Amino acid sequence: MNKKIAFITGATAGIGEATANLLAKNGYNLILCGRRAERLIALQSQLKANYQTESHCAVFDIRDKESVQTAIQNIPEAFKGIDVLVNNAGLASGLATIDKGDLADWETMIDTNLKGLLYVSRQIIPGMVERKSGYIVNISSIAGKEVYANGNVYCATKFAVDALNKAMRIELSVHPIRVTGIYPGAVETEFSIVRFHGDETRAKAVYEGFDSLLASDIADAIHYVISTPPHVNINELVIMPTAQPMPGIIHRK
Ligand code: NDP
Ligand code: 8X3
């Protein structure tokens, strides 16, 4: 197998799923990760039929460090030489002022967006260091650059991803491993359904009256950065809908 291998967390939906499709189309073999096994298996068959992609489904919860370790250690030999890690899995849970926030929501976001990203990275980076090659794409958010009202803990986790993105680049460029942070504004995915705990009506309203970003826009950016020549490192890409110049301002029709 001489195709490059990309490991994508959160491949069952949204940005991760769109990225899996685009990278498969562009000749990558894939390790597809998420908790919803049936979605990963369906995606695996679809990518095989459409692009002859070989993929391995790794079903695990990134919050559970033992599961992360076991799933990554059990990757079949043919997929172990990971070229690209896309740290995408993440979520917002709730939208409330800091005096009213739900502690369980806070813990879910911290455990997923920050600790989960660390658990996965800690398992994969040593192999990249050993092979002296690799590309890491960290999906932060515009919420990792600007704080908005009621975003408090979600923003804090995405600022943390920004810090880790910089830290990885400082520490890993010597190997040489390249590291890019991507900071999207509003992308219509399952994100708001998850944020509002399954309230689809409230989620739909977030994207009404303007053209939000599409998951495929972020997949295009990921494909672009990992396709640059080895002497180029795109440090960061902040990508916003034209109608959302900053968090909190959306020009609705
Ligand atoms: P989706 O809800 O559509 O997808 C989220 C993905 O993350 C799913 O595949 C989900 O898989 C996975 N995931 C969530 N929690 C876990 C977990 N504990 N273990 C393993 N996988 C998990 O949202 P998006 O595609 O929009 O979000 C992707 C990333 O982009 C997130 O980090 C998000 O913060 C970020 N982002 C999103 C923006 C947006 O407006 N949509 C804007 C800026 C950044 P499963 O449930 O099957 O485990
Ligand atoms: C998601 C972007 O602005 O909806 O990370 O929080 S925002």
PDB file of C-alpha atoms and ligand atoms in Angstrom:
ATOM      1  CA  MET A   1       0.000   0.000   0.000  1.00  0.00           C
ATOM      2  CA  ASN A   2       1.771   3.175  -1.088  1.00  0.00           C
ATOM      3  CA  LYS A   3      -1.042   5.694  -0.732  1.00  0.00           C
ATOM      4  CA  LYS A   4      -0.661   8.223   2.083  1.00  0.00           C
ATOM      5  CA  ILE A   5      -2.619   7.551   5.261  1.00  0.00           C
ATOM      6  CA  ALA A   6      -4.765  10.120   7.059  1.00  0.00           C
ATOM      7  CA  PHE A   7      -6.222   9.609  10.537  1.00  0.00           C
ATOM      8  CA  ILE A   8      -9.412  11.652  10.950  1.00  0.00           C
ATOM      9  CA  THR A   9     -11.195  12.031  14.285  1.00  0.00           C
ATOM     10  CA  GLY A  10     -14.917  12.795  14.111  1.00  0.00           C
ATOM     11  CA  ALA A  11     -15.387  11.218  10.676  1.00  0.00           C
ATOM     12  CA  THR A  12     -19.033  10.242  11.314  1.00  0.00           C
ATOM     13  CA  ALA A  13     -20.439  13.703  10.508  1.00  0.00           C
ATOM     14  CA  GLY A  14     -19.840  17.255   9.373  1.00  0.00           C
ATOM     15  CA  ILE A  15     -16.307  18.482   8.727  1.00  0.00           C
ATOM     16  CA  GLY A  16     -14.665  15.109   9.456  1.00  0.00           C
ATOM     17  CA  GLU A  17     -16.925  13.211   7.084  1.00  0.00           C
ATOM     18  CA  ALA A  18     -16.444  15.810   4.319  1.00  0.00           C
ATOM     19  CA  THR A  19     -12.677  15.619   4.852  1.00  0.00           C
ATOM     20  CA  ALA A  20     -12.738  11.825   4.625  1.00  0.00           C
ATOM     21  CA  ASN A  21     -14.563  12.074   1.298  1.00  0.00           C
ATOM     22  CA  LEU A  22     -12.197  14.673  -0.139  1.00  0.00           C
ATOM     23  CA  LEU A  23      -9.009  12.955   0.986  1.00  0.00           C
ATOM     24  CA  ALA A  24     -10.290   9.603  -0.323  1.00  0.00           C
ATOM     25  CA  LYS A  25     -11.052  11.248  -3.670  1.00  0.00           C
ATOM     26  CA  ASN A  26      -7.496  12.587  -3.674  1.00  0.00           C
ATOM     27  CA  GLY A  27      -5.826   9.253  -3.140  1.00  0.00           C
ATOM     28  CA  TYR A  28      -5.472   8.874   0.627  1.00  0.00           C
ATOM     29  CA  ASN A  29      -6.193   5.734   2.585  1.00  0.00           C
ATOM     30  CA  LEU A  30      -7.919   6.505   5.854  1.00  0.00           C
ATOM     31  CA  ILE A  31      -8.352   5.692   9.499  1.00  0.00           C
ATOM     32  CA  LEU A  32     -11.907   6.766  10.277  1.00  0.00           C
ATOM     33  CA  CYS A  33     -12.712   7.522  13.922  1.00  0.00           C
ATOM     34  CA  GLY A  34     -15.864   8.265  15.881  1.00  0.00           C
ATOM     35  CA  ARG A  35     -18.267   6.678  18.344  1.00  0.00           C
ATOM     36  CA  ARG A  36     -21.062   5.813  15.877  1.00  0.00           C
ATOM     37  CA  ALA A  37     -19.799   2.564  14.375  1.00  0.00           C
ATOM     38  CA  GLU A  38     -22.635   2.154  11.867  1.00  0.00           C
ATOM     39  CA  ARG A  39     -21.845   5.527  10.290  1.00  0.00           C
ATOM     40  CA  LEU A  40     -18.143   4.692  10.017  1.00  0.00           C
ATOM     41  CA  ILE A  41     -18.905   1.347   8.398  1.00  0.00           C
ATOM     42  CA  ALA A  42     -21.289   2.973   5.886  1.00  0.00           C
ATOM     43  CA  LEU A  43     -18.662   5.613   5.067  1.00  0.00           C
ATOM     44  CA  GLN A  44     -15.996   2.946   4.674  1.00  0.00           C
ATOM     45  CA  SER A  45     -18.102   1.070   2.068  1.00  0.00           C
ATOM     46  CA  GLN A  46     -18.994   4.269   0.243  1.00  0.00           C
ATOM     47  CA  LEU A  47     -15.327   5.353  -0.012  1.00  0.00           C
ATOM     48  CA  LYS A  48     -14.301   1.887  -1.194  1.00  0.00           C
ATOM     49  CA  ALA A  49     -17.008   1.894  -3.906  1.00  0.00           C
ATOM     50  CA  ASN A  50     -16.367   5.471  -5.049  1.00  0.00           C
ATOM     51  CA  TYR A  51     -12.585   5.774  -4.815  1.00  0.00           C
ATOM     52  CA  GLN A  52     -11.202   2.276  -4.088  1.00  0.00           C
ATOM     53  CA  THR A  53     -10.085   3.676  -0.732  1.00  0.00           C
ATOM     54  CA  GLU A  54      -8.739   1.272   1.871  1.00  0.00           C
ATOM     55  CA  SER A  55      -9.813   2.341   5.335  1.00  0.00           C
ATOM     56  CA  HIS A  56      -9.790   1.161   8.916  1.00  0.00           C
ATOM     57  CA  CYS A  57     -12.650   2.066  11.258  1.00  0.00           C
ATOM     58  CA  ALA A  58     -11.528   2.897  14.792  1.00  0.00           C
ATOM     59  CA  VAL A  59     -14.572   3.189  17.037  1.00  0.00           C
ATOM     60  CA  PHE A  60     -13.738   4.918  20.301  1.00  0.00           C
ATOM     61  CA  ASP A  61     -14.634   7.827  22.543  1.00  0.00           C
ATOM     62  CA  ILE A  62     -11.745  10.293  22.550  1.00  0.00           C
ATOM     63  CA  ARG A  63     -12.522  11.168  26.192  1.00  0.00           C
ATOM     64  CA  ASP A  64     -11.579   7.675  27.308  1.00  0.00           C
ATOM     65  CA  LYS A  65      -7.778   7.465  27.395  1.00  0.00           C
ATOM     66  CA  GLU A  66      -7.648   3.658  27.675  1.00  0.00           C
ATOM     67  CA  SER A  67      -9.936   3.280  24.632  1.00  0.00           C
ATOM     68  CA  VAL A  68      -7.861   5.795  22.681  1.00  0.00           C
ATOM     69  CA  GLN A  69      -4.684   3.880  23.521  1.00  0.00           C
ATOM     70  CA  THR A  70      -6.159   0.464  22.686  1.00  0.00           C
ATOM     71  CA  ALA A  71      -7.787   1.633  19.444  1.00  0.00           C
ATOM     72  CA  ILE A  72      -4.579   3.238  18.198  1.00  0.00           C
ATOM     73  CA  GLN A  73      -2.342   0.369  19.280  1.00  0.00           C
ATOM     74  CA  ASN A  74      -4.706  -2.025  17.422  1.00  0.00           C
ATOM     75  CA  ILE A  75      -4.483  -0.210  14.094  1.00  0.00           C
ATOM     76  CA  PRO A  76      -3.569  -2.845  11.481  1.00  0.00           C
ATOM     77  CA  GLU A  77       0.080  -2.842  10.401  1.00  0.00           C
ATOM     78  CA  ALA A  78      -0.745  -1.541   6.895  1.00  0.00           C
ATOM     79  CA  PHE A  79      -2.247   1.632   8.391  1.00  0.00           C
ATOM     80  CA  LYS A  80       0.337   2.333  11.094  1.00  0.00           C
ATOM     81  CA  GLY A  81       2.463   4.787   9.078  1.00  0.00           C
ATOM     82  CA  ILE A  82       0.124   7.741   9.597  1.00  0.00           C
ATOM     83  CA  ASP A  83       1.086  10.699   7.380  1.00  0.00           C
ATOM     84  CA  VAL A  84      -1.689  13.100   8.359  1.00  0.00           C
ATOM     85  CA  LEU A  85      -3.561  13.512  11.648  1.00  0.00           C
ATOM     86  CA  VAL A  86      -6.727  15.621  11.509  1.00  0.00           C
ATOM     87  CA  ASN A  87      -7.730  16.468  15.096  1.00  0.00           C
ATOM     88  CA  ASN A  88     -11.319  17.352  14.278  1.00  0.00           C
ATOM     89  CA  ALA A  89     -13.627  15.606  16.799  1.00  0.00           C
ATOM     90  CA  GLY A  90     -15.173  18.174  19.085  1.00  0.00           C
ATOM     91  CA  LEU A  91     -18.324  19.850  20.216  1.00  0.00           C
ATOM     92  CA  ALA A  92     -20.080  22.673  21.967  1.00  0.00           C
ATOM     93  CA  SER A  93     -22.511  21.631  24.667  1.00  0.00           C
ATOM     94  CA  GLY A  94     -24.918  24.325  25.810  1.00  0.00           C
ATOM     95  CA  LEU A  95     -24.865  28.106  25.449  1.00  0.00           C
ATOM     96  CA  ALA A  96     -25.221  29.896  28.778  1.00  0.00           C
ATOM     97  CA  THR A  97     -23.661  32.670  30.826  1.00  0.00           C
ATOM     98  CA  ILE A  98     -20.870  31.574  33.139  1.00  0.00           C
ATOM     99  CA  ASP A  99     -23.059  31.931  36.259  1.00  0.00           C
ATOM    100  CA  LYS A 100     -25.643  29.549  34.820  1.00  0.00           C
ATOM    101  CA  GLY A 101     -23.543  27.050  32.861  1.00  0.00           C
ATOM    102  CA  ASP A 102     -24.114  23.343  33.378  1.00  0.00           C
ATOM    103  CA  LEU A 103     -21.070  21.630  34.897  1.00  0.00           C
ATOM    104  CA  ALA A 104     -21.704  18.437  32.923  1.00  0.00           C
ATOM    105  CA  ASP A 105     -21.662  20.478  29.673  1.00  0.00           C
ATOM    106  CA  TRP A 106     -18.387  22.104  30.733  1.00  0.00           C
ATOM    107  CA  GLU A 107     -16.771  18.777  31.524  1.00  0.00           C
ATOM    108  CA  THR A 108     -17.929  17.256  28.228  1.00  0.00           C
ATOM    109  CA  MET A 109     -16.349  20.105  26.256  1.00  0.00           C
ATOM    110  CA  ILE A 110     -13.092  20.114  28.219  1.00  0.00           C
ATOM    111  CA  ASP A 111     -12.808  16.313  28.098  1.00  0.00           C
ATOM    112  CA  THR A 112     -13.514  16.145  24.363  1.00  0.00           C
ATOM    113  CA  ASN A 113     -12.032  19.271  22.795  1.00  0.00           C
ATOM    114  CA  LEU A 114      -8.935  19.495  24.960  1.00  0.00           C
ATOM    115  CA  LYS A 115      -8.161  16.224  26.732  1.00  0.00           C
ATOM    116  CA  GLY A 116      -9.401  14.013  23.867  1.00  0.00           C
ATOM    117  CA  LEU A 117      -7.272  15.885  21.342  1.00  0.00           C
ATOM    118  CA  LEU A 118      -4.271  15.425  23.643  1.00  0.00           C
ATOM    119  CA  TYR A 119      -4.885  11.685  24.174  1.00  0.00           C
ATOM    120  CA  VAL A 120      -5.052  11.061  20.412  1.00  0.00           C
ATOM    121  CA  SER A 121      -2.067  13.283  19.622  1.00  0.00           C
ATOM    122  CA  ARG A 122       0.079  11.665  22.325  1.00  0.00           C
ATOM    123  CA  GLN A 123      -0.503   8.240  20.744  1.00  0.00           C
ATOM    124  CA  ILE A 124       0.177   9.290  17.150  1.00  0.00           C
ATOM    125  CA  ILE A 125       2.947  11.894  17.327  1.00  0.00           C
ATOM    126  CA  PRO A 126       5.752   9.528  18.516  1.00  0.00           C
ATOM    127  CA  GLY A 127       5.392   7.480  15.312  1.00  0.00           C
ATOM    128  CA  MET A 128       5.633  10.653  13.230  1.00  0.00           C
ATOM    129  CA  VAL A 129       8.746  11.699  15.164  1.00  0.00           C
ATOM    130  CA  GLU A 130      10.288   8.268  14.569  1.00  0.00           C
ATOM    131  CA  ARG A 131       9.477   8.382  10.829  1.00  0.00           C
ATOM    132  CA  LYS A 132      10.678  12.033  10.699  1.00  0.00           C
ATOM    133  CA  SER A 133       7.560  13.004   8.825  1.00  0.00           C
ATOM    134  CA  GLY A 134       3.969  13.965   9.426  1.00  0.00           C
ATOM    135  CA  TYR A 135       1.288  16.632   9.161  1.00  0.00           C
ATOM    136  CA  ILE A 136      -1.088  17.588  11.965  1.00  0.00           C
ATOM    137  CA  VAL A 137      -4.194  19.678  11.337  1.00  0.00           C
ATOM    138  CA  ASN A 138      -5.910  20.928  14.494  1.00  0.00           C
ATOM    139  CA  ILE A 139      -9.501  22.127  14.122  1.00  0.00           C
ATOM    140  CA  SER A 140      -9.968  25.001  16.542  1.00  0.00           C
ATOM    141  CA  SER A 141     -12.641  27.631  15.785  1.00  0.00           C
ATOM    142  CA  ILE A 142     -13.112  31.356  15.477  1.00  0.00           C
ATOM    143  CA  ALA A 143     -14.142  30.738  19.107  1.00  0.00           C
ATOM    144  CA  GLY A 144     -10.446  30.006  19.691  1.00  0.00           C
ATOM    145  CA  LYS A 145      -9.544  33.520  18.513  1.00  0.00           C
ATOM    146  CA  GLU A 146     -12.448  35.636  19.809  1.00  0.00           C
ATOM    147  CA  VAL A 147     -14.673  35.112  22.843  1.00  0.00           C
ATOM    148  CA  TYR A 148     -18.412  35.618  22.366  1.00  0.00           C
ATOM    149  CA  ALA A 149     -21.184  35.964  24.961  1.00  0.00           C
ATOM    150  CA  ASN A 150     -22.340  32.620  26.373  1.00  0.00           C
ATOM    151  CA  GLY A 151     -19.495  30.808  24.594  1.00  0.00           C
ATOM    152  CA  ASN A 152     -17.196  30.946  27.684  1.00  0.00           C
ATOM    153  CA  VAL A 153     -16.081  27.325  28.198  1.00  0.00           C
ATOM    154  CA  TYR A 154     -16.374  26.306  24.525  1.00  0.00           C
ATOM    155  CA  CYS A 155     -14.200  29.338  23.675  1.00  0.00           C
ATOM    156  CA  ALA A 156     -11.739  28.377  26.433  1.00  0.00           C
ATOM    157  CA  THR A 157     -11.340  24.877  24.975  1.00  0.00           C
ATOM    158  CA  LYS A 158     -10.776  26.272  21.487  1.00  0.00           C
ATOM    159  CA  PHE A 159      -8.259  28.852  22.801  1.00  0.00           C
ATOM    160  CA  ALA A 160      -6.533  25.838  24.358  1.00  0.00           C
ATOM    161  CA  VAL A 161      -6.445  24.132  20.949  1.00  0.00           C
ATOM    162  CA  ASP A 162      -4.879  27.335  19.582  1.00  0.00           C
ATOM    163  CA  ALA A 163      -2.176  27.112  22.283  1.00  0.00           C
ATOM    164  CA  LEU A 164      -1.557  23.440  21.566  1.00  0.00           C
ATOM    165  CA  ASN A 165      -1.400  24.128  17.842  1.00  0.00           C
ATOM    166  CA  LYS A 166       1.364  26.671  18.453  1.00  0.00           C
ATOM    167  CA  ALA A 167       3.106  24.380  20.954  1.00  0.00           C
ATOM    168  CA  MET A 168       3.083  21.464  18.523  1.00  0.00           C
ATOM    169  CA  ARG A 169       4.582  23.617  15.774  1.00  0.00           C
ATOM    170  CA  ILE A 170       7.322  24.958  18.063  1.00  0.00           C
ATOM    171  CA  GLU A 171       8.248  21.495  19.341  1.00  0.00           C
ATOM    172  CA  LEU A 172       7.717  19.336  16.259  1.00  0.00           C
ATOM    173  CA  SER A 173       8.976  21.419  13.315  1.00  0.00           C
ATOM    174  CA  VAL A 174      12.503  20.187  14.068  1.00  0.00           C
ATOM    175  CA  HIS A 175      11.564  16.586  13.151  1.00  0.00           C
ATOM    176  CA  PRO A 176      10.164  17.952  10.670  1.00  0.00           C
ATOM    177  CA  ILE A 177       6.435  17.609  11.379  1.00  0.00           C
ATOM    178  CA  ARG A 178       4.169  20.311  10.002  1.00  0.00           C
ATOM    179  CA  VAL A 179       1.258  21.717  12.044  1.00  0.00           C
ATOM    180  CA  THR A 180      -1.706  23.840  10.951  1.00  0.00           C
ATOM    181  CA  GLY A 181      -4.587  25.275  12.968  1.00  0.00           C
ATOM    182  CA  ILE A 182      -7.912  25.881  11.239  1.00  0.00           C
ATOM    183  CA  TYR A 183     -10.349  28.372  12.780  1.00  0.00           C
ATOM    184  CA  PRO A 184     -13.784  28.278  11.127  1.00  0.00           C
ATOM    185  CA  GLY A 185     -16.788  30.494  11.766  1.00  0.00           C
ATOM    186  CA  ALA A 186     -20.307  29.082  11.444  1.00  0.00           C
ATOM    187  CA  VAL A 187     -20.418  25.825   9.459  1.00  0.00           C
ATOM    188  CA  GLU A 188     -23.786  24.093   9.107  1.00  0.00           C
ATOM    189  CA  THR A 189     -23.242  20.540  10.386  1.00  0.00           C
ATOM    190  CA  GLU A 190     -24.646  18.629  13.360  1.00  0.00           C
ATOM    191  CA  PHE A 191     -22.714  21.075  15.575  1.00  0.00           C
ATOM    192  CA  SER A 192     -25.701  23.182  16.710  1.00  0.00           C
ATOM    193  CA  ILE A 193     -27.957  20.128  17.140  1.00  0.00           C
ATOM    194  CA  VAL A 194     -25.330  18.806  19.554  1.00  0.00           C
ATOM    195  CA  ARG A 195     -24.883  22.218  21.219  1.00  0.00           C
ATOM    196  CA  PHE A 196     -28.641  22.460  21.850  1.00  0.00           C
ATOM    197  CA  HIS A 197     -28.900  18.851  23.040  1.00  0.00           C
ATOM    198  CA  GLY A 198     -30.943  17.622  20.076  1.00  0.00           C
ATOM    199  CA  ASP A 199     -33.239  20.659  19.631  1.00  0.00           C
ATOM    200  CA  GLU A 200     -33.274  20.681  15.815  1.00  0.00           C
ATOM    201  CA  THR A 201     -35.552  23.722  15.515  1.00  0.00           C
ATOM    202  CA  ARG A 202     -33.218  25.864  17.607  1.00  0.00           C
ATOM    203  CA  ALA A 203     -30.228  24.500  15.708  1.00  0.00           C
ATOM    204  CA  LYS A 204     -31.758  25.243  12.298  1.00  0.00           C
ATOM    205  CA  ALA A 205     -32.410  28.863  13.312  1.00  0.00           C
ATOM    206  CA  VAL A 206     -28.652  29.419  13.780  1.00  0.00           C
ATOM    207  CA  TYR A 207     -28.088  29.088  10.025  1.00  0.00           C
ATOM    208  CA  GLU A 208     -31.235  30.799   8.763  1.00  0.00           C
ATOM    209  CA  GLY A 209     -31.078  33.861   6.499  1.00  0.00           C
ATOM    210  CA  PHE A 210     -27.412  33.722   5.515  1.00  0.00           C
ATOM    211  CA  ASP A 211     -24.991  31.465   3.698  1.00  0.00           C
ATOM    212  CA  SER A 212     -23.026  29.652   6.367  1.00  0.00           C
ATOM    213  CA  LEU A 213     -19.853  27.766   5.554  1.00  0.00           C
ATOM    214  CA  LEU A 214     -20.237  24.181   4.351  1.00  0.00           C
ATOM    215  CA  ALA A 215     -18.309  21.253   5.760  1.00  0.00           C
ATOM    216  CA  SER A 216     -16.784  20.865   2.289  1.00  0.00           C
ATOM    217  CA  ASP A 217     -15.289  24.404   2.535  1.00  0.00           C
ATOM    218  CA  ILE A 218     -13.262  23.301   5.561  1.00  0.00           C
ATOM    219  CA  ALA A 219     -12.356  19.989   3.910  1.00  0.00           C
ATOM    220  CA  ASP A 220     -11.023  21.998   0.925  1.00  0.00           C
ATOM    221  CA  ALA A 221      -8.841  24.039   3.298  1.00  0.00           C
ATOM    222  CA  ILE A 222      -7.509  20.897   4.989  1.00  0.00           C
ATOM    223  CA  HIS A 223      -6.693  19.340   1.629  1.00  0.00           C
ATOM    224  CA  TYR A 224      -4.986  22.550   0.529  1.00  0.00           C
ATOM    225  CA  VAL A 225      -2.706  22.800   3.566  1.00  0.00           C
ATOM    226  CA  ILE A 226      -1.607  19.164   3.474  1.00  0.00           C
ATOM    227  CA  SER A 227      -0.930  19.427  -0.276  1.00  0.00           C
ATOM    228  CA  THR A 228       1.623  22.228   0.054  1.00  0.00           C
ATOM    229  CA  PRO A 229       5.278  21.304  -0.547  1.00  0.00           C
ATOM    230  CA  PRO A 230       7.358  20.114   2.448  1.00  0.00           C
ATOM    231  CA  HIS A 231       9.164  23.459   2.901  1.00  0.00           C
ATOM    232  CA  VAL A 232       5.822  25.284   3.410  1.00  0.00           C
ATOM    233  CA  ASN A 233       3.925  25.378   6.718  1.00  0.00           C
ATOM    234  CA  ILE A 234       0.555  27.115   6.747  1.00  0.00           C
ATOM    235  CA  ASN A 235       0.433  28.079  10.429  1.00  0.00           C
ATOM    236  CA  GLU A 236      -3.202  29.130  10.648  1.00  0.00           C
ATOM    237  CA  LEU A 237      -6.283  29.629   8.516  1.00  0.00           C
ATOM    238  CA  VAL A 238      -9.218  31.665   9.870  1.00  0.00           C
ATOM    239  CA  ILE A 239     -12.205  30.943   7.618  1.00  0.00           C
ATOM    240  CA  MET A 240     -15.487  32.838   8.017  1.00  0.00           C
ATOM    241  CA  PRO A 241     -18.766  33.032   6.128  1.00  0.00           C
ATOM    242  CA  THR A 242     -18.795  36.314   4.201  1.00  0.00           C
ATOM    243  CA  ALA A 243     -21.960  37.227   6.120  1.00  0.00           C
ATOM    244  CA  GLN A 244     -20.263  36.624   9.513  1.00  0.00           C
ATOM    245  CA  PRO A 245     -17.350  39.077   9.781  1.00  0.00           C
ATOM    246  CA  MET A 246     -16.892  38.163  13.451  1.00  0.00           C
ATOM    247  CA  PRO A 247     -18.649  36.087  16.092  1.00  0.00           C
ATOM    248  CA  GLY A 248     -21.844  37.820  17.166  1.00  0.00           C
ATOM    249  CA  ILE A 249     -22.342  39.618  13.840  1.00  0.00           C
ATOM    250  CA  ILE A 250     -24.300  37.802  11.128  1.00  0.00           C
ATOM    251  CA  HIS A 251     -25.871  39.718   8.240  1.00  0.00           C
ATOM    252  CA  ARG A 252     -29.145  37.841   7.746  1.00  0.00           C
ATOM    253  CA  LYS A 253     -31.309  38.472   4.679  1.00  0.00           C
TER     254      LYS A 253
HETATM  255  P1  NDP B   1     -20.469  17.574  14.000  1.00  0.00           P
HETATM  256  O1  NDP B   1     -21.290  17.512  15.245  1.00  0.00           O
HETATM  257  O2  NDP B   1     -21.174  17.482  12.701  1.00  0.00           O
HETATM  258  O3  NDP B   1     -19.322  16.467  14.055  1.00  0.00           O
HETATM  259  C1  NDP B   1     -18.586  16.258  15.234  1.00  0.00           C
HETATM  260  C2  NDP B   1     -17.775  14.990  15.120  1.00  0.00           C
HETATM  261  O4  NDP B   1     -17.022  14.831  16.332  1.00  0.00           O
HETATM  262  C3  NDP B   1     -18.644  13.758  14.954  1.00  0.00           C
HETATM  263  O5  NDP B   1     -18.069  12.921  13.991  1.00  0.00           O
HETATM  264  C4  NDP B   1     -18.596  13.096  16.330  1.00  0.00           C
HETATM  265  O6  NDP B   1     -18.637  11.674  16.203  1.00  0.00           O
HETATM  266  C5  NDP B   1     -17.185  13.511  16.811  1.00  0.00           C
HETATM  267  N1  NDP B   1     -17.116  13.450  18.267  1.00  0.00           N
HETATM  268  C6  NDP B   1     -17.743  14.253  19.161  1.00  0.00           C
HETATM  269  N2  NDP B   1     -17.480  13.844  20.415  1.00  0.00           N
HETATM  270  C7  NDP B   1     -16.683  12.750  20.304  1.00  0.00           C
HETATM  271  C8  NDP B   1     -16.094  11.866  21.237  1.00  0.00           C
HETATM  272  N3  NDP B   1     -16.268  12.018  22.563  1.00  0.00           N
HETATM  273  N4  NDP B   1     -15.344  10.836  20.777  1.00  0.00           N
HETATM  274  C9  NDP B   1     -15.156  10.663  19.456  1.00  0.00           C
HETATM  275  N5  NDP B   1     -15.676  11.479  18.507  1.00  0.00           N
HETATM  276  C10 NDP B   1     -16.445  12.499  18.935  1.00  0.00           C
HETATM  277  O7  NDP B   1     -19.666  18.946  14.112  1.00  0.00           O
HETATM  278  P2  NDP B   1     -18.597  19.654  13.144  1.00  0.00           P
HETATM  279  O8  NDP B   1     -18.248  18.801  12.004  1.00  0.00           O
HETATM  280  O9  NDP B   1     -19.103  21.027  12.887  1.00  0.00           O
HETATM  281  O10 NDP B   1     -17.383  19.794  14.160  1.00  0.00           O
HETATM  282  C11 NDP B   1     -16.081  19.322  13.893  1.00  0.00           C
HETATM  283  C12 NDP B   1     -15.081  20.222  14.600  1.00  0.00           C
HETATM  284  O11 NDP B   1     -15.169  21.524  14.057  1.00  0.00           O
HETATM  285  C13 NDP B   1     -15.321  20.381  16.105  1.00  0.00           C
HETATM  286  O12 NDP B   1     -14.070  20.349  16.764  1.00  0.00           O
HETATM  287  C14 NDP B   1     -15.960  21.763  16.217  1.00  0.00           C
HETATM  288  O13 NDP B   1     -15.722  22.343  17.470  1.00  0.00           O
HETATM  289  C15 NDP B   1     -15.248  22.477  15.099  1.00  0.00           C
HETATM  290  N6  NDP B   1     -15.900  23.673  14.584  1.00  0.00           N
HETATM  291  C16 NDP B   1     -17.191  23.607  14.127  1.00  0.00           C
HETATM  292  C17 NDP B   1     -17.782  24.762  13.649  1.00  0.00           C
HETATM  293  C18 NDP B   1     -19.190  24.787  13.197  1.00  0.00           C
HETATM  294  O14 NDP B   1     -19.764  25.906  13.115  1.00  0.00           O
HETATM  295  N7  NDP B   1     -19.820  23.675  12.847  1.00  0.00           N
HETATM  296  C19 NDP B   1     -17.029  26.014  13.560  1.00  0.00           C
HETATM  297  C20 NDP B   1     -15.705  25.956  14.088  1.00  0.00           C
HETATM  298  C21 NDP B   1     -15.154  24.802  14.556  1.00  0.00           C
HETATM  299  P3  NDP B   1     -19.525  10.690  17.083  1.00  0.00           P
HETATM  300  O15 NDP B   1     -20.665  11.496  17.639  1.00  0.00           O
HETATM  301  O16 NDP B   1     -19.948   9.614  16.139  1.00  0.00           O
HETATM  302  O17 NDP B   1     -18.573  10.215  18.117  1.00  0.00           O
HETATM  303  C1  8X3 B   2     -18.173  27.048  16.146  1.00  0.00           C
HETATM  304  C2  8X3 B   2     -18.180  28.461  15.714  1.00  0.00           C
HETATM  305  O1  8X3 B   2     -19.010  30.752  16.349  1.00  0.00           O
HETATM  306  O2  8X3 B   2     -20.632  28.935  16.218  1.00  0.00           O
HETATM  307  O3  8X3 B   2     -16.927  26.727  16.630  1.00  0.00           O
HETATM  308  O4  8X3 B   2     -19.074  29.037  18.063  1.00  0.00           O
HETATM  309  S1  8X3 B   2     -19.268  29.341  16.639  1.00  0.00           S
END
